[in-house]
Tab-separated table of C-alpha atoms in Angstrom:
chain	number	residue	atom	x	y	z
A	18	MET	CA	24.271	-10.833	4.281
A	19	PRO	CA	24.512	-7.603	6.299
A	20	ASP	CA	21.219	-6.156	7.472
A	21	PRO	CA	20.383	-2.897	5.653
A	22	PHE	CA	18.541	-1.501	8.698
A	23	SER	CA	20.327	-0.188	11.773
A	24	THR	CA	17.221	-0.200	13.986
A	25	LEU	CA	14.137	-2.301	14.505
A	26	THR	CA	11.986	0.756	13.758
A	27	GLU	CA	13.579	1.196	10.323
A	28	ARG	CA	12.986	-2.473	9.518
A	29	ARG	CA	9.401	-2.283	10.797
A	30	LEU	CA	8.661	0.711	8.538
A	31	ALA	CA	10.226	-1.037	5.542
A	32	VAL	CA	8.034	-4.114	6.092
A	33	LEU	CA	5.003	-1.845	6.519
A	34	LYS	CA	5.708	-0.135	3.188
A	35	VAL	CA	6.238	-3.448	1.376
A	36	LEU	CA	2.979	-4.926	2.665
A	37	ALA	CA	1.072	-1.707	1.929
A	38	ALA	CA	2.336	-1.726	-1.654
A	39	ARG	CA	2.179	-5.454	-2.407
A	40	GLY	CA	-0.513	-6.878	-0.133
A	41	PRO	CA	-0.133	-10.086	1.894
A	42	LEU	CA	3.206	-11.901	1.540
A	43	THR	CA	5.064	-14.780	3.177
A	44	ILE	CA	8.008	-14.211	5.501
A	45	GLN	CA	10.416	-15.318	2.771
A	46	GLN	CA	8.904	-12.875	0.266
A	47	ILE	CA	9.060	-10.011	2.770
A	48	ALA	CA	12.695	-10.848	3.557
A	49	ALA	CA	13.575	-10.823	-0.146
A	50	LYS	CA	11.863	-7.462	-0.715
A	51	THR	CA	13.480	-5.764	2.299
A	52	GLY	CA	16.912	-7.388	2.127
A	53	SER	CA	16.611	-8.583	5.733
A	54	SER	CA	17.001	-12.086	7.063
A	55	ARG	CA	13.966	-14.278	7.662
A	56	HIS	CA	14.623	-14.182	11.406
A	57	ALA	CA	14.744	-10.376	11.452
A	58	VAL	CA	11.420	-10.230	9.599
A	59	GLU	CA	9.863	-12.707	12.054
A	60	ARG	CA	10.750	-10.392	14.952
A	61	VAL	CA	9.130	-7.420	13.216
A	62	LEU	CA	5.899	-9.256	12.409
A	63	ASN	CA	5.039	-9.530	16.115
A	64	TYR	CA	4.225	-5.813	16.138
A	65	GLU	CA	0.597	-4.604	16.235
A	66	TRP	CA	0.668	-3.390	12.608
A	67	PHE	CA	0.929	-6.921	11.234
A	68	GLU	CA	-1.265	-10.007	11.333
A	69	ARG	CA	-0.975	-13.609	10.231
A	70	LEU	CA	-3.729	-14.317	7.711
A	71	ASN	CA	-3.580	-18.119	7.680
A	72	SER	CA	-1.763	-20.944	9.406
A	73	GLY	CA	0.948	-23.190	8.118
A	74	ARG	CA	4.508	-22.979	7.008
A	75	ALA	CA	3.917	-20.567	4.130
A	76	SER	CA	1.591	-18.253	6.065
A	77	LEU	CA	0.665	-14.948	4.563
A	78	PHE	CA	1.094	-11.804	6.621
A	79	GLY	CA	-0.794	-8.585	6.057
A	80	LEU	CA	-1.597	-5.316	7.772
A	81	THR	CA	-3.995	-4.824	10.655
A	82	GLU	CA	-6.267	-1.781	10.777
A	83	ALA	CA	-3.570	0.008	12.806
A	84	GLY	CA	-1.020	-0.940	10.146
A	85	ARG	CA	-3.189	0.411	7.334
A	86	GLU	CA	-3.639	3.667	9.260
A	87	LYS	CA	0.121	3.972	9.802
A	88	ALA	CA	0.766	3.233	6.114
A	89	SER	CA	-1.635	5.991	5.058
A	90	ASP	CA	0.045	8.352	7.554
A	91	CYS	CA	3.444	7.532	6.036
A	92	GLU	CA	2.150	8.146	2.499
A	93	SER	CA	0.685	11.536	3.398
A	94	THR	CA	3.951	12.857	4.863
């Protein structure tokens, strides 16, 4: 499956928008919503906008305060 995003920044913004709209999701759910591979999503989730909400294999990821601020900035533009 070819990656729909040419840069890490594009992928990061897509994940941000998905989590802002849907709330906490697993890596597999985020990958399905963005069309990216699981490994590509894992790389993005290390950024300061995202946080792991619980431990385990099916961990949920959500937005940090910085991520929520960025999401509101993106919505207002």
